[in-house]
Every structure is written in structure tokens, then in C-alpha cells.
Tab-separated table of C-alpha atoms in Angstrom:
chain	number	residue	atom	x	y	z
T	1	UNK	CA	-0.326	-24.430	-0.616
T	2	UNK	CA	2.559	-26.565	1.167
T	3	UNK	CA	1.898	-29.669	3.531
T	4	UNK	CA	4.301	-31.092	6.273
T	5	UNK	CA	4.014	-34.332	8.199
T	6	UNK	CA	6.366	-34.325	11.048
T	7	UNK	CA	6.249	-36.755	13.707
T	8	UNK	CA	3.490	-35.838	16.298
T	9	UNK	CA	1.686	-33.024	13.566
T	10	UNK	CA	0.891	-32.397	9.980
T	11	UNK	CA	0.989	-28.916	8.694
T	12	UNK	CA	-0.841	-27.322	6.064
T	13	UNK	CA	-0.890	-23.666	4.514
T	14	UNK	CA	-2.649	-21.529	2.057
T	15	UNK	CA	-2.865	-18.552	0.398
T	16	UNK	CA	-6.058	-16.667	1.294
T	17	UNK	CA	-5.524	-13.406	-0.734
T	18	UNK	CA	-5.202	-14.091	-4.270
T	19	UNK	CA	-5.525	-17.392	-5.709
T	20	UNK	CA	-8.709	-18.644	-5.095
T	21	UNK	CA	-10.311	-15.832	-3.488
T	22	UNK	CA	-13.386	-13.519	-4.298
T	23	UNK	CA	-13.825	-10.138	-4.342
T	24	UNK	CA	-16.929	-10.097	-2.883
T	25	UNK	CA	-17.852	-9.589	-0.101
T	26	UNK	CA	-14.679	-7.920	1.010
T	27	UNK	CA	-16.262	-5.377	-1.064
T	28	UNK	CA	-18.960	-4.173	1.052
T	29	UNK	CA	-18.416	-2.434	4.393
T	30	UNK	CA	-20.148	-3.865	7.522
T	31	UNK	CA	-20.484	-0.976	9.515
T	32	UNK	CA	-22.238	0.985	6.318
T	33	UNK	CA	-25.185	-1.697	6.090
T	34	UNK	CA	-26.394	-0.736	10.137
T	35	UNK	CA	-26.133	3.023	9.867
T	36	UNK	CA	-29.550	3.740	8.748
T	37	UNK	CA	-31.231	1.620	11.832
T	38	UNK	CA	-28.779	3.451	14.078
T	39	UNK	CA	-29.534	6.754	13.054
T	40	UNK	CA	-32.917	6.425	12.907
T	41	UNK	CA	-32.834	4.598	16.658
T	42	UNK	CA	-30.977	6.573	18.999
T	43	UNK	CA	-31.574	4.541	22.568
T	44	UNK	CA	-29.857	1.375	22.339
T	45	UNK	CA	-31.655	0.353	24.910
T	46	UNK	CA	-34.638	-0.274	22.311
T	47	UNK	CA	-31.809	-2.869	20.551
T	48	UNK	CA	-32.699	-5.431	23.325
T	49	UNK	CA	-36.252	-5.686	23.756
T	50	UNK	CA	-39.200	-6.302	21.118
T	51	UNK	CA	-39.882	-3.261	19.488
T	52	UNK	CA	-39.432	-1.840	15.834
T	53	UNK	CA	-35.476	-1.050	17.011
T	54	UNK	CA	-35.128	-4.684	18.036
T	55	UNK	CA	-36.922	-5.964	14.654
T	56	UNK	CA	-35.095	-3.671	12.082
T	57	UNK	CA	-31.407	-4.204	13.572
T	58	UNK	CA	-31.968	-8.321	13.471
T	59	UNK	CA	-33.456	-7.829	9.771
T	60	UNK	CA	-30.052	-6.269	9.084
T	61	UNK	CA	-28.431	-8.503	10.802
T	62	UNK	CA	-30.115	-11.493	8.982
T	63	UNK	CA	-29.329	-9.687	5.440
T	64	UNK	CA	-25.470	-8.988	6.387
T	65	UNK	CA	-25.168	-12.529	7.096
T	66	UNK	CA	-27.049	-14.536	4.192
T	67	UNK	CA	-24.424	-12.417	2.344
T	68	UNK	CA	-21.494	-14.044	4.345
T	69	UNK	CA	-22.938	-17.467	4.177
T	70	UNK	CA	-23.320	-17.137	0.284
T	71	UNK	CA	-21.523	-20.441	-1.248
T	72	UNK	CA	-20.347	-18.601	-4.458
T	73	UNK	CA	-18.019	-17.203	-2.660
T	74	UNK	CA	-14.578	-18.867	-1.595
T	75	UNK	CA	-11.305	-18.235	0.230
T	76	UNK	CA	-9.392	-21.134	-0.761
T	77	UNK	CA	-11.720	-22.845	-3.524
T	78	UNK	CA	-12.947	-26.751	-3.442
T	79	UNK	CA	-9.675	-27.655	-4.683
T	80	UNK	CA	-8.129	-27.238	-1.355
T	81	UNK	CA	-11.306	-27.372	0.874
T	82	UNK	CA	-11.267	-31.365	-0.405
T	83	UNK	CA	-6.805	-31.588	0.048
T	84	UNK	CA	-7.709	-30.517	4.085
T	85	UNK	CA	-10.238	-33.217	3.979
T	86	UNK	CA	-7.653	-36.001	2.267
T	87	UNK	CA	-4.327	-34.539	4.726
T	88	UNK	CA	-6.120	-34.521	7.910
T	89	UNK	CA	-8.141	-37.838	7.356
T	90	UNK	CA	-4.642	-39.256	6.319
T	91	UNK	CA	-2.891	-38.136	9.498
T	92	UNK	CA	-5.665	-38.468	12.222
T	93	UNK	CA	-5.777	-42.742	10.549
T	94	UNK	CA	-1.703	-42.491	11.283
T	95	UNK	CA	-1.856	-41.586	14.604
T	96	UNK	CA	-0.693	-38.192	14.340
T	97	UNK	CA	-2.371	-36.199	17.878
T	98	UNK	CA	-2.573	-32.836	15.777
T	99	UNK	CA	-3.602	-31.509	12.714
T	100	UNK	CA	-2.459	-27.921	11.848
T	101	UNK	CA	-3.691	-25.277	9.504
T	102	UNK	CA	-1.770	-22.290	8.466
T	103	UNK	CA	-4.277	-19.266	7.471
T	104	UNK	CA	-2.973	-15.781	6.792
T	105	UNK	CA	-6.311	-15.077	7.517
T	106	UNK	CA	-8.300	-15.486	11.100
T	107	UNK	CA	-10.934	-17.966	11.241
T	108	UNK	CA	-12.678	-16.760	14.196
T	109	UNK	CA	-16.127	-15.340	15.030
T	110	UNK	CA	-14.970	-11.561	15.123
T	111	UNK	CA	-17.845	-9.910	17.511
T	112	UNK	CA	-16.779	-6.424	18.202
T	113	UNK	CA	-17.323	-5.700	22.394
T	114	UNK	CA	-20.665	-3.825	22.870
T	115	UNK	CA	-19.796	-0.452	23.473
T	116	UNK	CA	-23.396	-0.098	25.612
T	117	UNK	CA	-21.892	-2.435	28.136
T	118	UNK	CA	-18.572	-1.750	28.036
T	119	UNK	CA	-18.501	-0.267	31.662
T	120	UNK	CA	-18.773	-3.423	32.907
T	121	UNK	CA	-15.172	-4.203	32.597
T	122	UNK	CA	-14.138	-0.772	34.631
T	123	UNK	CA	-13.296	-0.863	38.633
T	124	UNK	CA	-16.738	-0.915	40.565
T	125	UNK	CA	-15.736	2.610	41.836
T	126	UNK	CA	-15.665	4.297	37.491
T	127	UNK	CA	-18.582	2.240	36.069
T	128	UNK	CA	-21.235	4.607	37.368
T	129	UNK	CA	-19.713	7.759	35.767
T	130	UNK	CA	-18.405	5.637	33.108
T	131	UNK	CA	-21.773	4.241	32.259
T	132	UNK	CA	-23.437	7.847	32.237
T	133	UNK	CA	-20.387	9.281	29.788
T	134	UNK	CA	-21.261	6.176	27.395
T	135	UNK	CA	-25.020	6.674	27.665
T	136	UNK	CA	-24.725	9.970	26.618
T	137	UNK	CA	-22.267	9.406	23.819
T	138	UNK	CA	-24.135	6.737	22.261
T	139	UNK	CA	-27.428	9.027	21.723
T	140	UNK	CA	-25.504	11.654	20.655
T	141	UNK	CA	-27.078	12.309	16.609
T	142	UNK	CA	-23.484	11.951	14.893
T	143	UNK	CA	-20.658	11.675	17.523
T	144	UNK	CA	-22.631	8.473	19.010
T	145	UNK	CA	-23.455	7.279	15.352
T	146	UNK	CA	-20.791	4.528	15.208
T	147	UNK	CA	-21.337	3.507	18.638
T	148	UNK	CA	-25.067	2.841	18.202
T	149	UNK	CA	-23.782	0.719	15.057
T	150	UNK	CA	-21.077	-1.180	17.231
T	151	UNK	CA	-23.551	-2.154	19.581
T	152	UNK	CA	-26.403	-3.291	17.204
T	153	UNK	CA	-23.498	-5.536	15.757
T	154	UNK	CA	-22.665	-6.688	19.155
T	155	UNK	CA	-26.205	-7.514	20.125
T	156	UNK	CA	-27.010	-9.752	17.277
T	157	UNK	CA	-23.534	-11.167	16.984
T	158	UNK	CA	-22.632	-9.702	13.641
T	159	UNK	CA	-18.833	-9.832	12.576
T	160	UNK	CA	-17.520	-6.703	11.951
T	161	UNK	CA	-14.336	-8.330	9.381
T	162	UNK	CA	-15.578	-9.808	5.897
T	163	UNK	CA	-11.939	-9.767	5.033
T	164	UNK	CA	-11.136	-12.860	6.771
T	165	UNK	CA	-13.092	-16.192	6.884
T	166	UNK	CA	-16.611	-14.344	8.548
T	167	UNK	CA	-16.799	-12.908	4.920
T	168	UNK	CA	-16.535	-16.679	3.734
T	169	UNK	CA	-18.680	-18.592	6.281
T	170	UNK	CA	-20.369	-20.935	3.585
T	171	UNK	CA	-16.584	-22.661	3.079
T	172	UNK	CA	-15.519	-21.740	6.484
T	173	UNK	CA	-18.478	-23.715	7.976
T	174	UNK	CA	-17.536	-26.878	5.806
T	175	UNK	CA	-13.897	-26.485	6.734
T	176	UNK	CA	-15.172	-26.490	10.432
T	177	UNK	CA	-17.110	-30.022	9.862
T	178	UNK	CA	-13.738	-31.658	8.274
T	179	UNK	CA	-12.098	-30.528	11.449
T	180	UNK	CA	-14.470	-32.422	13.426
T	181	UNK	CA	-14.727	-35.638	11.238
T	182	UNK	CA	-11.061	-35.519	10.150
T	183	UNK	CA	-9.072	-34.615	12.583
T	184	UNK	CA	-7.794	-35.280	16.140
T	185	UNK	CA	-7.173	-31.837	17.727
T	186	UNK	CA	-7.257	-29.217	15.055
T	187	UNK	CA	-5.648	-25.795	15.405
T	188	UNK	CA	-6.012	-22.945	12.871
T	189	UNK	CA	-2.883	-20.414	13.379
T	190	UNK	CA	-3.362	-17.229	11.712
T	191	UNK	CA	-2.358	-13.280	11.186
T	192	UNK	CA	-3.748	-10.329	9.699
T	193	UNK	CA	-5.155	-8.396	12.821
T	194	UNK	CA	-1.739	-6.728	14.353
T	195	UNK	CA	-3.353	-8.184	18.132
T	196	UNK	CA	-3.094	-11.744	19.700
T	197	UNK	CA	-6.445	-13.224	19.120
T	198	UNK	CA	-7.562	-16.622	20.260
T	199	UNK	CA	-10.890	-18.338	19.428
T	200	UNK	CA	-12.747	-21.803	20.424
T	201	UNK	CA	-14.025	-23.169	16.827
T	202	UNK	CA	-17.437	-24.406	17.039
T	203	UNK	CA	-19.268	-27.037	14.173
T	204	UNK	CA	-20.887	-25.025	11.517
T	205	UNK	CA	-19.222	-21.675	12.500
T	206	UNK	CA	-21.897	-21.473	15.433
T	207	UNK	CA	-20.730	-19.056	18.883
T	208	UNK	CA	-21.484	-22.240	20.958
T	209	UNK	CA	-21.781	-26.280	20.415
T	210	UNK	CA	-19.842	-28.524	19.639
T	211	UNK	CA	-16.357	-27.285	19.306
T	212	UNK	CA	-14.134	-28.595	16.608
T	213	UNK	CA	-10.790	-26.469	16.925
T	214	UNK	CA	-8.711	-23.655	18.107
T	215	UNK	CA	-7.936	-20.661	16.261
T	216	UNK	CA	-4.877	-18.474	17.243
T	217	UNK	CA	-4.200	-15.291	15.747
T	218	UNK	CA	-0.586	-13.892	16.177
T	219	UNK	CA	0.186	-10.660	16.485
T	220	UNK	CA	2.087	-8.233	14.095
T	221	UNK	CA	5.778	-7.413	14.462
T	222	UNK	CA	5.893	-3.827	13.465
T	223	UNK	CA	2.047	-2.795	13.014
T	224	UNK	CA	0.519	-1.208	16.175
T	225	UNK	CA	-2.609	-3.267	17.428
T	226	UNK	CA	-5.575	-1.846	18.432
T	227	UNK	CA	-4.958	-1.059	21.819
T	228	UNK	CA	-3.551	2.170	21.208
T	229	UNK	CA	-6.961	3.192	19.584
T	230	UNK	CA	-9.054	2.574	22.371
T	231	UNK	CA	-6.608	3.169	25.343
T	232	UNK	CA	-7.273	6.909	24.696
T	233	UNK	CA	-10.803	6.404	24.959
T	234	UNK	CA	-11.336	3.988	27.465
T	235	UNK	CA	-7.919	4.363	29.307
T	236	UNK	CA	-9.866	4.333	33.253
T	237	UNK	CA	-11.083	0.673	32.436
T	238	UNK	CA	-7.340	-0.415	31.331
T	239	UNK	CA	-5.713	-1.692	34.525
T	240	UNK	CA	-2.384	-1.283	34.593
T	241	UNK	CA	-1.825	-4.618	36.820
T	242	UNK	CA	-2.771	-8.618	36.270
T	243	UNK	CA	-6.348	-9.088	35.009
T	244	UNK	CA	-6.442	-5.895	33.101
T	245	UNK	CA	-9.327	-5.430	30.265
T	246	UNK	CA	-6.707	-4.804	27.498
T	247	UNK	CA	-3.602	-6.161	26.427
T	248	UNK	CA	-1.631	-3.977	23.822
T	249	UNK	CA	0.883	-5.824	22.116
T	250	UNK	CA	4.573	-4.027	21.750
């Protein structure tokens, strides 16, 4: 941990990897827990309205996230939940306009796009043939297997990364509420996911509210992002000009 007070901003940072952090449940893969529902459902379609689909992907959903929300486990322990508490209440009573926290890890709800939908973002001209390409890939048995999973995450707004703070939203969630007591304008600035991320923090780790903070995620020097993994795939919706759909960083 190190803490800096400079004139208009206090600073704090932690370790997120090894000091106070558990294993679980970094452990467990995401994308593993919705496989059954998406093999055994093979029009996403059925994801949206009430039906069996609809029922059995939000009772997944529901179990993935009790797991995240679990309080045993911890990123950065109580220990250093309660020093944000004590240096942000300290510098929000002296004035200070902003409170900083330093995260190796991003804090930000990590929704992955819905790959169902996804033609949305393509020229009015491709989405049409686009749409009819995707439809046919995502009820495909096995090739459209991870799709149908990407999509049922996407619909009930399941992260896909327990390895940052979605995998701890029980302390995440109480970090959130000293932002909003404690601070003055709070920004988390984080790494980890090679891209430029950027998130509006709501109270209690919600997708909407009241929001409490920013979180910005830089991205990595010498890792490639993911850009080059889906311009391959989805190259006709990347435009090449201003207001393109993706940005790849390097």
C-alpha cells in the first residue's frame, strides 16, 4: 500500500494479487458455468422472452453472481478497505477536490457486447447480411457454442472477469459506498486488460443509480489488446474513420 497527499489530490495504491487476496473465485471459469443452458438452447432469441431458455440462463446467472458477491472473499482485506475509508474522509474534510485510487486491477462492471446484437454497430448497408451470418453462427451446435454463452452473459449482465474486482463484488460494493460518503470526486485508475477501458461507478456496484466514481483502465505497453481478436471477425463493422466501433490500441 502507499498514500500521497499532494495539493489538489490524495493518492492511494494497493496490491490486488497477492497479499490479501483469495483464490477463489478466480478459480472458476465464467464462461464454463453457462455452457450447459447454451447447448441445450440453441435460439437466443428464447434468452429474451419468458420461456424455460429465459428462466434457466437467469438461474445461472443468479448462481454465478451470489458467488461474486460472497463476503469471504477479499481483494485487499478490511485492513485496507477501513485505511480508504480514514484517507479519503481525511482529505475530502481538507478540502482536497479529488480522491484517487490506484488498482492494478479494474473495478468496472465488465459486460461482454452481445454477440446477437452486435450488427447493430455495422453501416446500415452490412447489418442485414451481417445479422443473417451471426444468426446462423450462433445456432450452429459447437461453432456457435461460445456465442450463445456470450450472449446469455450479455443479456443478464453477467461479468465475464472474476479476476478483477467483479470476482470481489461483496468488498467492491463497500468500497463503492466509501467513495460516495468519503470522498469528493473519486477516480479508480487501473490496468490489467491490455485495452483503454473507462467505466461510470455506480453505489453498490449497480449498472445504473447513483454514481459514486470513475474507473479508468489504461492500456498495456507491449501486450496486444483485444482488438486484434475480433477485427478478423468482425472487421466490416470496424470503421476505419471517426466514430468507429473499435479502437485497437498500438
Amino acid at each position: 500500500m502507499m498514500s500521497l497527499r499532494m495539493h489538489r489530490a490524495t493518492f492511494i495504491a494497493f496490491d490486488t494479487r497477492v497479499s490479501q487476496r483469495s483464490k477463489e473465485p478466480t478459480l472458476s471459469n465464467v464462461f464454463e458455468e453457462f455452457a450447459e443452458v447454451a447447448a441445450r438452447y440453441r435460439n437466443v432469441s428464447e434468452y429474451t422472452i419468458p420461456g424455460p431458455a429465459r428462466d434457466d440462463i437467469e438461474q445461472v446467472a443468479a448462481n454465478v453472481k451470489a458467488k461474486m458477491n460472497d463476503p469471504r472473499y477479499t481483494m485487499i482485506g478490511e485492513e485496507m478497505v477501513e485505511l480508504v475509508r480514514e484517507t479519503f474522509a481525511a482529505s475530502k474534510q481538507s478540502g482536497k477536490p479529488w480522491q484517487m485510487m490506484l488498482s492494478p486491477t479494474l473495478m468496472g462492471p465488465n459486460i461482454n457486447p452481445n454477440p446477437a446484437t452486435m450488427s447493430e454497430f455495422a453501416p446500415p448497408e452490412d447489418q442485414a447480411e451481417i445479422q443473417s451470418a451471426m444468426d446462423a453462427l450462433l445456432s450452429a451446435p459447437v461453432a456457435g457454442l461460445f456465442l450463445r454463452i456470450a450472449a446469455a452473459m450479455a443479456i443478464t449482465l453477467t461479468p465475464w472477469n472474476r479476476d478483477d474486482f467483479n470476482g470481489f463484488a461483496s468488498e467492491r460494493s463497500r468500497i463503492l459506498d466509501i467513495f460516495r460518503r468519503d470522498a469528493n470526486n473519486a477516480v479508480v485508475l487501473s490496468g490489467d486488460l491490455h485495452d483503454s477501458w473507462l467505466w461510470q461507478l455506480y453505489e453498490g456496484g449497480n449498472h445504473t443509480g447513483i454514481p459514486v466514481a470513475v474507473n479508468l483502465g489504461g492500456p498495456g505497453v507491449t501486450a496486444p489488446g483485444f482488438g486484434r481478436s475480433f477485427l478478423s471477425a468482425f472487421g466490416r463493422i470496424v470503421d476505419d474513420g471517426p466514430g468507429g466501433a473499435l479502437v485497437e490500441d498500438g
